[in-house]
């Protein structure tokens, strides 16, 4: 019974995170400045996650240089850079909810590649290089840059989303490099809070309209509430629970289920129909992930067979 519950929660998490791309689109079209929008999301989510960390773990305030370095890496790359680039990229109508989700699905592959570089215990192998290059081919299929006109067709916006995925992947590796024994709840909570502050600074530097100048339409409020409460707070609570239950390999697979829900929500609400390039790009990216993680996936399949056969 617990296995069925885990599967149901996994699908729920994929649905929440997949539909978040639609919520971003909706909020941006309601007139919310992209970086400010992302900052406001984590103003709310950061407070909620700090309260959760204080309740859930004893060590909920970082201490020492190594722990604050971990938080700084998470705040700068996993929260601020990732969301600022993603939200700006999604301002382009050419970047559909499904396309953005597929590009973000590249993160697990890039994470493995970065870990081979920055973590000495994980050497670079031919499979890592080959799988990463295969996934990058999938990105090219999806972005389809036109050498004659690189500023057209959403190529620049899709590249920003790709860079967002790279920022998240690099951050997820660098948060493991410092010699710090920091609970994941604490790291995420303080990273969210610090990332929100950084995005407010960037928003001011960009001259974005601040909150008193934003037209708070119903769409804008609903989008912000969904992203802060559902996609961030509830989403990460589900993530922490499933991380303990399933382990890092299985929970990372949520990145490859989320694009399905991104496509479905985009089609149902906005009439966005995924192009063949989106589908093929996703399949190639997933193939690259399978090459990089072939041993771990083989072990997971064997474990699943044991569970189903028992």
Short mmCIF file of C-alpha atoms in Angstrom, two decimals:
data_model
loop_
_atom_site.label_atom_id
_atom_site.label_comp_id
_atom_site.label_asym_id
_atom_site.label_seq_id
_atom_site.Cartn_x
_atom_site.Cartn_y
_atom_site.Cartn_z
CA UNK A 1 0.00 0.00 0.00
CA UNK A 2 2.86 2.40 0.83
CA UNK A 3 4.30 1.77 -2.65
CA UNK A 4 1.02 2.89 -4.27
CA UNK A 5 1.01 5.97 -2.04
CA UNK A 6 4.55 6.84 -3.10
CA UNK A 7 3.59 6.48 -6.77
CA UNK A 8 0.54 8.68 -6.26
CA UNK A 9 2.62 11.36 -4.51
CA UNK A 10 5.27 11.14 -7.23
CA UNK A 11 2.64 11.77 -9.92
CA UNK A 12 1.19 14.60 -7.83
CA UNK A 13 4.62 16.23 -7.54
CA UNK A 14 5.18 15.90 -11.29
CA UNK A 15 1.76 17.45 -11.93
CA UNK A 16 2.44 20.38 -9.57
CA UNK A 17 5.89 21.11 -10.95
CA UNK A 18 4.81 20.54 -14.55
CA UNK A 19 1.87 22.91 -14.34
CA UNK A 20 4.10 25.53 -12.69
CA UNK A 21 5.39 26.46 -16.15
CA UNK A 22 1.84 27.40 -17.14
CA UNK A 23 1.48 29.47 -13.95
CA UNK A 24 4.67 31.34 -14.85
CA UNK A 25 3.30 32.08 -18.32
CA UNK A 26 -0.01 33.28 -16.88
CA UNK A 27 1.62 35.61 -14.36
CA UNK A 28 3.97 37.09 -16.93
CA UNK A 29 1.12 37.74 -19.35
CA UNK A 30 -0.77 39.45 -16.51
CA UNK A 31 1.99 42.06 -16.47
CA UNK A 32 4.24 40.89 -13.64
CA UNK A 33 7.90 41.82 -14.33
CA UNK A 34 9.77 38.49 -14.65
CA UNK A 35 12.54 38.83 -12.06
CA UNK A 36 10.28 40.59 -9.57
CA UNK A 37 7.68 37.86 -10.12
CA UNK A 38 10.26 35.19 -9.27
CA UNK A 39 11.44 37.17 -6.22
CA UNK A 40 7.92 37.56 -4.83
CA UNK A 41 7.36 33.83 -5.27
CA UNK A 42 10.29 33.05 -3.02
CA UNK A 43 9.50 35.80 -0.52
CA UNK A 44 6.47 33.71 0.38
CA UNK A 45 7.99 30.27 -0.14
CA UNK A 46 11.15 31.17 1.79
CA UNK A 47 9.22 32.15 4.92
CA UNK A 48 7.18 28.95 4.75
CA UNK A 49 10.25 26.76 4.28
CA UNK A 50 12.13 28.50 7.12
CA UNK A 51 9.21 27.72 9.42
CA UNK A 52 9.20 24.12 8.19
CA UNK A 53 12.96 23.75 8.72
CA UNK A 54 12.68 25.17 12.25
CA UNK A 55 9.95 22.59 13.02
CA UNK A 56 11.49 19.65 11.18
CA UNK A 57 15.20 19.73 12.09
CA UNK A 58 17.25 20.81 15.09
CA UNK A 59 20.02 22.34 12.99
CA UNK A 60 17.87 24.84 11.09
CA UNK A 61 20.27 27.82 11.15
CA UNK A 62 23.55 27.40 9.21
CA UNK A 63 26.78 27.91 11.12
CA UNK A 64 30.35 28.17 9.97
CA UNK A 65 31.93 29.15 6.68
CA UNK A 66 31.28 25.84 4.90
CA UNK A 67 27.56 25.80 5.67
CA UNK A 68 27.05 29.41 4.62
CA UNK A 69 29.04 28.68 1.44
CA UNK A 70 26.57 25.87 0.70
CA UNK A 71 23.65 28.26 1.22
CA UNK A 72 25.32 30.92 -0.94
CA UNK A 73 25.77 28.46 -3.82
CA UNK A 74 22.13 27.37 -3.55
CA UNK A 75 20.79 30.92 -3.28
CA UNK A 76 22.86 32.27 -6.18
CA UNK A 77 22.59 29.42 -8.68
CA UNK A 78 19.65 27.16 -7.77
CA UNK A 79 17.24 29.95 -6.84
CA UNK A 80 18.26 33.38 -8.15
CA UNK A 81 20.02 32.57 -11.45
CA UNK A 82 17.77 29.64 -12.30
CA UNK A 83 14.48 31.42 -11.74
CA UNK A 84 15.54 34.79 -13.14
CA UNK A 85 16.69 33.16 -16.40
CA UNK A 86 13.65 30.87 -16.55
CA UNK A 87 11.11 33.63 -15.95
CA UNK A 88 12.77 35.99 -18.46
CA UNK A 89 12.95 33.16 -21.00
CA UNK A 90 9.26 32.40 -20.60
CA UNK A 91 8.32 35.98 -21.51
CA UNK A 92 8.81 34.94 -25.14
CA UNK A 93 5.58 33.50 -26.64
CA UNK A 94 7.73 31.03 -28.61
CA UNK A 95 8.68 29.28 -25.36
CA UNK A 96 5.65 27.15 -24.56
CA UNK A 97 5.08 25.54 -21.17
CA UNK A 98 6.09 22.16 -22.58
CA UNK A 99 9.26 23.49 -24.25
CA UNK A 100 10.41 25.16 -21.03
CA UNK A 101 9.76 21.98 -19.03
CA UNK A 102 11.70 19.86 -21.52
CA UNK A 103 14.70 22.19 -21.38
CA UNK A 104 14.62 22.15 -17.58
CA UNK A 105 14.52 18.34 -17.75
CA UNK A 106 18.14 18.58 -18.91
CA UNK A 107 19.18 19.44 -15.33
CA UNK A 108 19.79 15.84 -14.12
CA UNK A 109 22.12 15.17 -17.05
CA UNK A 110 24.04 18.40 -16.53
CA UNK A 111 24.19 17.70 -12.79
CA UNK A 112 25.94 14.40 -13.49
CA UNK A 113 28.36 16.11 -15.85
CA UNK A 114 29.21 18.88 -13.39
CA UNK A 115 29.63 16.38 -10.56
CA UNK A 116 32.27 14.51 -12.54
CA UNK A 117 34.22 17.78 -12.83
CA UNK A 118 33.87 19.20 -9.32
CA UNK A 119 33.68 16.03 -7.22
CA UNK A 120 36.92 14.01 -7.55
CA UNK A 121 35.32 10.78 -6.31
CA UNK A 122 33.13 10.73 -9.44
CA UNK A 123 35.50 10.44 -12.43
CA UNK A 124 34.53 11.41 -15.97
CA UNK A 125 33.63 8.38 -18.08
CA UNK A 126 32.92 7.87 -21.76
CA UNK A 127 29.27 7.20 -20.90
CA UNK A 128 29.03 10.51 -19.03
CA UNK A 129 30.49 12.45 -21.94
CA UNK A 130 28.43 10.57 -24.54
CA UNK A 131 25.17 10.88 -22.61
CA UNK A 132 25.70 14.58 -21.95
CA UNK A 133 26.48 15.26 -25.62
CA UNK A 134 23.41 13.26 -26.66
CA UNK A 135 21.24 15.37 -24.37
CA UNK A 136 22.75 18.54 -25.80
CA UNK A 137 21.77 17.29 -29.25
CA UNK A 138 18.22 17.08 -27.88
CA UNK A 139 18.48 20.72 -26.81
CA UNK A 140 19.59 21.73 -30.32
CA UNK A 141 16.64 19.83 -31.80
CA UNK A 142 14.30 21.68 -29.45
CA UNK A 143 15.82 25.15 -29.81
CA UNK A 144 16.51 24.85 -33.57
CA UNK A 145 18.72 27.95 -33.85
CA UNK A 146 18.72 29.57 -37.27
CA UNK A 147 22.29 30.71 -38.05
CA UNK A 148 20.89 33.32 -40.43
CA UNK A 149 18.68 34.89 -37.78
CA UNK A 150 19.60 33.86 -34.24
CA UNK A 151 17.29 36.44 -32.67
CA UNK A 152 14.14 34.98 -34.24
CA UNK A 153 11.95 32.00 -33.39
CA UNK A 154 12.53 32.07 -29.66
CA UNK A 155 16.12 30.79 -29.90
CA UNK A 156 17.46 33.40 -27.46
CA UNK A 157 14.64 32.80 -24.97
CA UNK A 158 15.08 29.03 -25.16
CA UNK A 159 18.81 29.49 -24.64
CA UNK A 160 18.04 31.46 -21.47
CA UNK A 161 15.92 28.55 -20.22
CA UNK A 162 18.76 26.17 -21.09
CA UNK A 163 21.16 28.36 -19.10
CA UNK A 164 18.65 28.27 -16.24
CA UNK A 165 18.83 24.47 -16.25
CA UNK A 166 22.62 24.70 -16.27
CA UNK A 167 22.61 27.11 -13.32
CA UNK A 168 20.40 24.79 -11.29
CA UNK A 169 22.57 21.79 -12.15
CA UNK A 170 25.81 23.58 -11.24
CA UNK A 171 24.28 24.82 -8.00
CA UNK A 172 23.10 21.35 -7.03
CA UNK A 173 26.67 20.10 -7.39
CA UNK A 174 28.40 23.03 -5.67
CA UNK A 175 26.10 22.69 -2.66
CA UNK A 176 27.66 19.25 -2.15
CA UNK A 177 31.27 20.36 -2.53
CA UNK A 178 31.78 22.35 0.72
CA UNK A 179 32.61 20.21 3.74
CA UNK A 180 29.32 20.89 5.53
CA UNK A 181 26.78 18.57 7.11
CA UNK A 182 23.75 20.75 6.48
CA UNK A 183 20.23 19.23 6.43
CA UNK A 184 18.59 19.59 3.02
CA UNK A 185 15.59 21.33 4.62
CA UNK A 186 17.85 24.00 6.10
CA UNK A 187 19.82 24.45 2.89
CA UNK A 188 16.67 24.82 0.78
CA UNK A 189 14.96 27.22 3.21
CA UNK A 190 17.89 29.62 3.49
CA UNK A 191 18.70 29.32 -0.22
CA UNK A 192 15.13 30.34 -1.06
CA UNK A 193 15.31 33.31 1.27
CA UNK A 194 18.72 34.43 0.06
CA UNK A 195 17.75 33.85 -3.57
CA UNK A 196 14.68 36.06 -3.14
CA UNK A 197 16.84 38.89 -1.80
CA UNK A 198 19.27 38.55 -4.72
CA UNK A 199 16.43 38.63 -7.25
CA UNK A 200 15.01 41.77 -5.67
CA UNK A 201 18.43 43.39 -6.11
CA UNK A 202 18.56 42.29 -9.76
CA UNK A 203 14.99 43.50 -10.29
CA UNK A 204 15.89 46.94 -8.95
CA UNK A 205 19.03 47.05 -11.09
CA UNK A 206 16.94 46.20 -14.17
CA UNK A 207 14.51 49.00 -13.38
CA UNK A 208 11.52 46.68 -13.16
CA UNK A 209 8.27 48.09 -11.83
CA UNK A 210 8.01 47.40 -8.13
CA UNK A 211 4.99 45.94 -6.35
CA UNK A 212 3.08 49.22 -6.02
CA UNK A 213 3.14 49.61 -9.80
CA UNK A 214 2.01 46.08 -10.68
CA UNK A 215 -1.56 45.53 -11.87
CA UNK A 216 -2.68 42.84 -9.44
CA UNK A 217 -5.21 41.08 -11.63
CA UNK A 218 -6.86 37.81 -10.61
CA UNK A 219 -4.54 35.94 -12.97
CA UNK A 220 -1.45 37.51 -11.40
CA UNK A 221 -2.56 36.74 -7.84
CA UNK A 222 -3.57 33.17 -8.64
CA UNK A 223 -0.29 32.52 -10.44
CA UNK A 224 1.80 33.92 -7.60
CA UNK A 225 -0.17 31.97 -4.98
CA UNK A 226 0.13 28.74 -6.96
CA UNK A 227 3.86 29.10 -7.49
CA UNK A 228 4.61 30.10 -3.89
CA UNK A 229 2.26 27.74 -2.04
CA UNK A 230 1.84 24.76 -4.35
CA UNK A 231 4.90 24.58 -6.61
CA UNK A 232 7.42 25.78 -4.00
CA UNK A 233 6.16 25.03 -0.47
CA UNK A 234 4.01 21.93 -1.06
CA UNK A 235 6.20 20.77 -3.92
CA UNK A 236 9.38 20.75 -1.86
CA UNK A 237 7.64 19.11 1.09
CA UNK A 238 6.61 16.29 -1.24
CA UNK A 239 10.13 16.24 -2.65
CA UNK A 240 11.73 15.86 0.80
CA UNK A 241 9.32 13.06 1.70
CA UNK A 242 9.88 11.16 -1.56
CA UNK A 243 13.64 11.71 -1.41
CA UNK A 244 13.71 9.73 1.83
CA UNK A 245 11.31 7.09 0.48
CA UNK A 246 12.62 6.61 -3.08
CA UNK A 247 16.19 7.91 -3.13
CA UNK A 248 17.82 10.45 -5.44
CA UNK A 249 17.64 8.42 -8.68
CA UNK A 250 13.91 7.77 -8.65
CA UNK A 251 12.98 11.25 -7.41
CA UNK A 252 15.09 12.85 -10.17
CA UNK A 253 12.86 11.08 -12.68
CA UNK A 254 10.18 13.63 -11.79
CA UNK A 255 12.02 15.97 -14.19
CA UNK A 256 11.02 13.64 -17.03
CA UNK A 257 7.39 13.25 -16.01
CA UNK A 258 6.79 16.98 -15.35
CA UNK A 259 6.98 17.92 -19.09
CA UNK A 260 3.97 15.67 -19.74
CA UNK A 261 1.88 17.67 -17.28
CA UNK A 262 3.35 20.93 -18.60
CA UNK A 263 2.20 19.97 -22.08
CA UNK A 264 -1.25 18.86 -20.87
CA UNK A 265 -1.85 22.01 -18.82
CA UNK A 266 -0.57 24.26 -21.60
CA UNK A 267 -2.87 22.52 -24.09
CA UNK A 268 -5.92 22.55 -21.78
CA UNK A 269 -5.63 26.21 -20.70
CA UNK A 270 -3.80 27.98 -23.51
CA UNK A 271 -4.30 25.67 -26.48
CA UNK A 272 -0.53 25.09 -26.76
CA UNK A 273 0.16 22.06 -28.95
CA UNK A 274 3.65 20.56 -28.54
CA UNK A 275 5.55 20.53 -31.82
CA UNK A 276 7.30 17.39 -33.12
CA UNK A 277 10.60 19.09 -32.27
CA UNK A 278 9.52 19.36 -28.62
CA UNK A 279 8.69 15.64 -28.48
CA UNK A 280 11.86 14.54 -30.28
CA UNK A 281 14.02 16.87 -28.20
CA UNK A 282 12.53 15.44 -25.00
CA UNK A 283 13.16 11.84 -26.13
CA UNK A 284 16.78 12.59 -27.06
CA UNK A 285 17.40 14.36 -23.74
CA UNK A 286 15.90 11.42 -21.86
CA UNK A 287 18.05 9.00 -23.87
CA UNK A 288 21.12 10.95 -22.78
CA UNK A 289 20.00 10.68 -19.16
CA UNK A 290 19.51 6.91 -19.59
CA UNK A 291 23.05 6.56 -20.95
CA UNK A 292 24.58 8.55 -18.09
CA UNK A 293 22.55 6.77 -15.41
CA UNK A 294 22.33 3.33 -17.05
CA UNK A 295 23.77 1.40 -14.09
CA UNK A 296 21.56 3.16 -11.54
CA UNK A 297 18.48 2.75 -13.75
CA UNK A 298 19.26 -0.95 -14.24
CA UNK A 299 19.40 -1.38 -10.47
CA UNK A 300 16.12 0.51 -10.04
CA UNK A 301 14.39 -1.69 -12.64
CA UNK A 302 15.66 -4.83 -10.87
CA UNK A 303 14.43 -3.48 -7.54
CA UNK A 304 11.01 -2.68 -9.04
CA UNK A 305 10.74 -6.20 -10.45
CA UNK A 306 11.48 -7.63 -7.00
CA UNK A 307 8.75 -5.46 -5.46
CA UNK A 308 6.18 -6.40 -8.11
CA UNK A 309 7.11 -10.06 -7.90
CA UNK A 310 6.81 -10.25 -4.12
#
